[in-house]
Amino acid sequence: MSVATIAGHQLHVDGEGFLTEYDEWDEALADELAARIGITLTDRHRAAIRFLRNDFPARGETATLRRVAVVGGIPVKELFELFGAKPAKKMAYIAGLPKPRGCV
Amino acid sequence: MGQVVILGGGTAGTIAANRLRRRLDRDEWHITVVDADDEHLYQPGLLMVPFGEYQRPDLVRPRHRYLASGVRLVRGQVELVKPADNLVRLAGGELLHYTYLVIATGTTPRPDQTPGLLGPQWGDTAHEFYTLDGAERLAGALQRFGGGRVVIDVVDMPIKCPVAPLEFAFLLDAHLRRRGLRGRTELTYATPLPGAFTRPVASQLLGSMLTDRNIIVEPDFMAEQVTGDGIVSYDGRRLGYDLLVTVPLNMGADYVADSGLGDELNHVPVDRHTLQAAGYENIFALGDANDVPTSKAGSVAHVEAELFADALAARLHGRPAEADFDGHANCFVECGDGRALLLDFNYDTEPLPGSYPVPGLGPFRLLRPTRLNHWGKHAFRWMYWHALLPDRPLPLPARMSKAGKHVPQEVAS
Ligand SMILES: Cc1cc2nc3c(=O)[nH]c(=O)nc-3n(C[C@H](O)[C@H](O)[C@H](O)COP(=O)(O)OP(=O)(O)OC[C@H]3O[C@@H](n4cnc5c(N)ncnc54)[C@H](O)[C@@H]3O)c2cc1C
């Protein structure tokens, strides 16, 4: 774990740059993180990110694509259109959450 | 009289019932197991059915014979649980009242969840081996197979026995070599994971075992739909096939969702140490049916059932005991040509090389293909019926030990 400076904020990140502190994130930071991986957030992107943020505290892990689709109501196809290849990983990065575990 | 009702008489349900029966007074507690049928299937054996090594009679035994006397088996399809009333409803309307409820109805392959998979090719050129019927159909298809493109695809995670599709790939490679068909066959392993397996050390090793065997790995492949001769991912990749072997989406029983007890895959969210269903004092979920972040495997179902039964018995006897499951999973991985390797891991520690169960001595080697591991896996079928299900002591630890294991240098740093 290390500290990175993003948009003037000191943030705790893991080896791959994923935020490790849930509370260090806010919506403005999301735009910044998205830009770093070449994504400009629209309202549809933000809806997905918000679902991930709201889902995380109770479950303690980042929602899978299927969970975003079934519970969050955003089809997997759309997530691929919005975020491109490896959407689960990119969404987690933008939402300031741990990389999805990929299940065991 | 208290009532413990266990839904599902598979690995976890059977072990939990038998252990609880020994620990609870017969005059105070009734124990009931509900299952849809009386055919207990040894699921690890399914892997060998496509290659003609096991047949139906080798793998199926009457369920009731493995339940201790004093455990009642009710045959019926569970249709609904009403937690507010402590009631279970079976198809046909029969109601069962419970004091404690144990959900152990496992998880099953659902090819209906992938558009196109159940088209005309299903059972002809598209197959699965997670059910006995499916594995038998695949055996027929492999006998007819004369070379071509084979795609092995895992639709989505989690699946039970996450190493089974890898084992299938290794065994198929060996099978085709034996039959002189390997040169005429292109073998592809498509997975939604970024590599062969989730945990780094094992993923590296298993991944290179695939490429060493000339099996093409197609990572991050999330299947969107299947046609008569191709499988297409959400990001637009298309893998053409002459023979498709899928592991369809695995989902818990529908009644779990209908009863408001499940997540998006009908698995029951539980406390990962006590296995108590989130929000319910008297409901627990064991084995494949729950959502704990470790492998869905018989070895896990076994350990969970034991720890749960001991904790519940202690609680009912007024002793303070909490189950404290650590995610311990332990899997033999068939590698083909009579060798297997062994993985041992838990919530916090990934599979590492070393020896098992006795540190330094073994006899089994972790993360290294050996003949003895292979025999260990085969001997397990006997152990399953004669020691595991009857809940006789096994010479295996419930908790994971790190002794006798070593972290490879490149991963440790
Ligand atoms: C191909 C394959 C290979 C495997 N290899 C291994 C291995 O090598 N090692 C290992 O440890 N594990 C292996 N497993 C996994 C192992 O078989 C399972 O993890 C284990 O059986 C889980 O036990 P369980 O009690 O949770 O579920 P199950 O044993 O599946 O039992 C569930 C029971 O619930 C019943 N049921 C379901 N729904 C209902 C309903 N609505 N009403 C009434 N009854 C219902 C079913 O009939 C079944 O009897 C393998 C699995 C497969 C498919």
JSON list of C-alpha atoms in Angstrom, two decimals, chain B residues 93-173:
[
{"chain": "B", "resi": 93, "resn": "GLY", "atom": "CA", "xyz": [-48.45, -28.01, -0.08]},
{"chain": "B", "resi": 94, "resn": "GLU", "atom": "CA", "xyz": [-46.96, -29.98, 2.82]},
{"chain": "B", "resi": 95, "resn": "LEU", "atom": "CA", "xyz": [-45.72, -27.64, 5.58]},
{"chain": "B", "resi": 96, "resn": "LEU", "atom": "CA", "xyz": [-42.79, -28.28, 7.90]},
{"chain": "B", "resi": 97, "resn": "HIS", "atom": "CA", "xyz": [-42.24, -26.25, 11.05]},
{"chain": "B", "resi": 98, "resn": "TYR", "atom": "CA", "xyz": [-38.70, -25.56, 12.21]},
{"chain": "B", "resi": 99, "resn": "THR", "atom": "CA", "xyz": [-36.91, -24.23, 15.25]},
{"chain": "B", "resi": 100, "resn": "TYR", "atom": "CA", "xyz": [-33.63, -24.09, 13.33]},
{"chain": "B", "resi": 101, "resn": "LEU", "atom": "CA", "xyz": [-33.39, -24.17, 9.55]},
{"chain": "B", "resi": 102, "resn": "VAL", "atom": "CA", "xyz": [-30.33, -25.25, 7.59]},
{"chain": "B", "resi": 103, "resn": "ILE", "atom": "CA", "xyz": [-30.20, -24.42, 3.89]},
{"chain": "B", "resi": 104, "resn": "ALA", "atom": "CA", "xyz": [-27.97, -26.94, 2.09]},
{"chain": "B", "resi": 105, "resn": "THR", "atom": "CA", "xyz": [-29.56, -27.18, -1.33]},
{"chain": "B", "resi": 106, "resn": "GLY", "atom": "CA", "xyz": [-26.33, -26.49, -3.18]},
{"chain": "B", "resi": 107, "resn": "THR", "atom": "CA", "xyz": [-25.93, -24.79, -6.52]},
{"chain": "B", "resi": 108, "resn": "THR", "atom": "CA", "xyz": [-26.72, -26.16, -9.99]},
{"chain": "B", "resi": 109, "resn": "PRO", "atom": "CA", "xyz": [-25.76, -25.47, -13.61]},
{"chain": "B", "resi": 110, "resn": "ARG", "atom": "CA", "xyz": [-28.25, -23.28, -15.45]},
{"chain": "B", "resi": 111, "resn": "PRO", "atom": "CA", "xyz": [-27.69, -23.40, -19.22]},
{"chain": "B", "resi": 112, "resn": "ASP", "atom": "CA", "xyz": [-31.02, -21.59, -19.65]},
{"chain": "B", "resi": 113, "resn": "GLN", "atom": "CA", "xyz": [-29.31, -18.41, -18.40]},
{"chain": "B", "resi": 114, "resn": "THR", "atom": "CA", "xyz": [-27.07, -18.04, -21.47]},
{"chain": "B", "resi": 115, "resn": "PRO", "atom": "CA", "xyz": [-29.00, -16.99, -24.60]},
{"chain": "B", "resi": 116, "resn": "GLY", "atom": "CA", "xyz": [-28.76, -19.58, -27.35]},
{"chain": "B", "resi": 117, "resn": "LEU", "atom": "CA", "xyz": [-27.00, -22.25, -25.31]},
{"chain": "B", "resi": 118, "resn": "LEU", "atom": "CA", "xyz": [-30.07, -24.49, -25.23]},
{"chain": "B", "resi": 119, "resn": "GLY", "atom": "CA", "xyz": [-30.49, -24.30, -29.02]},
{"chain": "B", "resi": 120, "resn": "PRO", "atom": "CA", "xyz": [-30.59, -27.35, -31.30]},
{"chain": "B", "resi": 121, "resn": "GLN", "atom": "CA", "xyz": [-26.85, -27.97, -30.71]},
{"chain": "B", "resi": 122, "resn": "TRP", "atom": "CA", "xyz": [-27.44, -28.65, -27.01]},
{"chain": "B", "resi": 123, "resn": "GLY", "atom": "CA", "xyz": [-26.61, -32.28, -26.24]},
{"chain": "B", "resi": 124, "resn": "ASP", "atom": "CA", "xyz": [-25.28, -32.69, -29.77]},
{"chain": "B", "resi": 125, "resn": "THR", "atom": "CA", "xyz": [-22.20, -30.47, -30.17]},
{"chain": "B", "resi": 126, "resn": "ALA", "atom": "CA", "xyz": [-22.70, -28.33, -27.02]},
{"chain": "B", "resi": 127, "resn": "HIS", "atom": "CA", "xyz": [-22.36, -30.02, -23.63]},
{"chain": "B", "resi": 128, "resn": "GLU", "atom": "CA", "xyz": [-21.83, -29.76, -19.89]},
{"chain": "B", "resi": 129, "resn": "PHE", "atom": "CA", "xyz": [-20.58, -32.34, -17.38]},
{"chain": "B", "resi": 130, "resn": "TYR", "atom": "CA", "xyz": [-21.94, -30.93, -14.10]},
{"chain": "B", "resi": 131, "resn": "THR", "atom": "CA", "xyz": [-24.99, -33.24, -14.16]},
{"chain": "B", "resi": 132, "resn": "LEU", "atom": "CA", "xyz": [-24.99, -37.00, -14.63]},
{"chain": "B", "resi": 133, "resn": "ASP", "atom": "CA", "xyz": [-27.20, -36.80, -17.72]},
{"chain": "B", "resi": 134, "resn": "GLY", "atom": "CA", "xyz": [-24.95, -34.12, -19.20]},
{"chain": "B", "resi": 135, "resn": "ALA", "atom": "CA", "xyz": [-21.75, -36.02, -18.46]},
{"chain": "B", "resi": 136, "resn": "GLU", "atom": "CA", "xyz": [-23.19, -39.17, -20.08]},
{"chain": "B", "resi": 137, "resn": "ARG", "atom": "CA", "xyz": [-24.19, -37.27, -23.21]},
{"chain": "B", "resi": 138, "resn": "LEU", "atom": "CA", "xyz": [-20.69, -35.81, -23.38]},
{"chain": "B", "resi": 139, "resn": "ALA", "atom": "CA", "xyz": [-19.20, -39.31, -23.11]},
{"chain": "B", "resi": 140, "resn": "GLY", "atom": "CA", "xyz": [-21.13, -40.21, -26.25]},
{"chain": "B", "resi": 141, "resn": "ALA", "atom": "CA", "xyz": [-19.99, -37.07, -28.04]},
{"chain": "B", "resi": 142, "resn": "LEU", "atom": "CA", "xyz": [-16.33, -37.73, -27.17]},
{"chain": "B", "resi": 143, "resn": "GLN", "atom": "CA", "xyz": [-16.62, -41.25, -28.56]},
{"chain": "B", "resi": 144, "resn": "ARG", "atom": "CA", "xyz": [-17.88, -39.83, -31.86]},
{"chain": "B", "resi": 145, "resn": "PHE", "atom": "CA", "xyz": [-15.37, -36.96, -31.94]},
{"chain": "B", "resi": 146, "resn": "GLY", "atom": "CA", "xyz": [-12.82, -37.21, -34.73]},
{"chain": "B", "resi": 147, "resn": "GLY", "atom": "CA", "xyz": [-10.86, -33.97, -34.28]},
{"chain": "B", "resi": 148, "resn": "GLY", "atom": "CA", "xyz": [-11.64, -30.29, -34.81]},
{"chain": "B", "resi": 149, "resn": "ARG", "atom": "CA", "xyz": [-12.03, -27.22, -32.61]},
{"chain": "B", "resi": 150, "resn": "VAL", "atom": "CA", "xyz": [-12.93, -27.82, -28.98]},
{"chain": "B", "resi": 151, "resn": "VAL", "atom": "CA", "xyz": [-13.84, -24.90, -26.73]},
{"chain": "B", "resi": 152, "resn": "ILE", "atom": "CA", "xyz": [-14.07, -25.35, -22.97]},
{"chain": "B", "resi": 153, "resn": "ASP", "atom": "CA", "xyz": [-15.89, -22.35, -21.54]},
{"chain": "B", "resi": 154, "resn": "VAL", "atom": "CA", "xyz": [-16.67, -21.25, -18.00]},
{"chain": "B", "resi": 155, "resn": "VAL", "atom": "CA", "xyz": [-19.68, -18.96, -18.32]},
{"chain": "B", "resi": 156, "resn": "ASP", "atom": "CA", "xyz": [-19.29, -17.05, -15.06]},
{"chain": "B", "resi": 157, "resn": "MET", "atom": "CA", "xyz": [-17.93, -17.35, -11.53]},
{"chain": "B", "resi": 158, "resn": "PRO", "atom": "CA", "xyz": [-18.51, -18.58, -8.92]},
{"chain": "B", "resi": 159, "resn": "ILE", "atom": "CA", "xyz": [-18.93, -22.21, -9.93]},
{"chain": "B", "resi": 160, "resn": "LYS", "atom": "CA", "xyz": [-18.72, -25.26, -7.73]},
{"chain": "B", "resi": 161, "resn": "CYS", "atom": "CA", "xyz": [-15.36, -26.98, -7.92]},
{"chain": "B", "resi": 162, "resn": "PRO", "atom": "CA", "xyz": [-13.66, -24.13, -9.80]},
{"chain": "B", "resi": 163, "resn": "VAL", "atom": "CA", "xyz": [-10.78, -26.42, -10.78]},
{"chain": "B", "resi": 164, "resn": "ALA", "atom": "CA", "xyz": [-13.08, -28.97, -12.50]},
{"chain": "B", "resi": 165, "resn": "PRO", "atom": "CA", "xyz": [-13.02, -27.25, -15.92]},
{"chain": "B", "resi": 166, "resn": "LEU", "atom": "CA", "xyz": [-9.21, -27.10, -15.77]},
{"chain": "B", "resi": 167, "resn": "GLU", "atom": "CA", "xyz": [-9.06, -30.75, -14.84]},
{"chain": "B", "resi": 168, "resn": "PHE", "atom": "CA", "xyz": [-11.40, -31.49, -17.71]},
{"chain": "B", "resi": 169, "resn": "ALA", "atom": "CA", "xyz": [-9.03, -29.66, -20.08]},
{"chain": "B", "resi": 170, "resn": "PHE", "atom": "CA", "xyz": [-6.01, -31.67, -18.85]},
{"chain": "B", "resi": 171, "resn": "LEU", "atom": "CA", "xyz": [-7.88, -34.96, -19.04]},
{"chain": "B", "resi": 172, "resn": "LEU", "atom": "CA", "xyz": [-9.28, -34.20, -22.49]},
{"chain": "B", "resi": 173, "resn": "ASP", "atom": "CA", "xyz": [-5.80, -33.35, -23.75]}
]
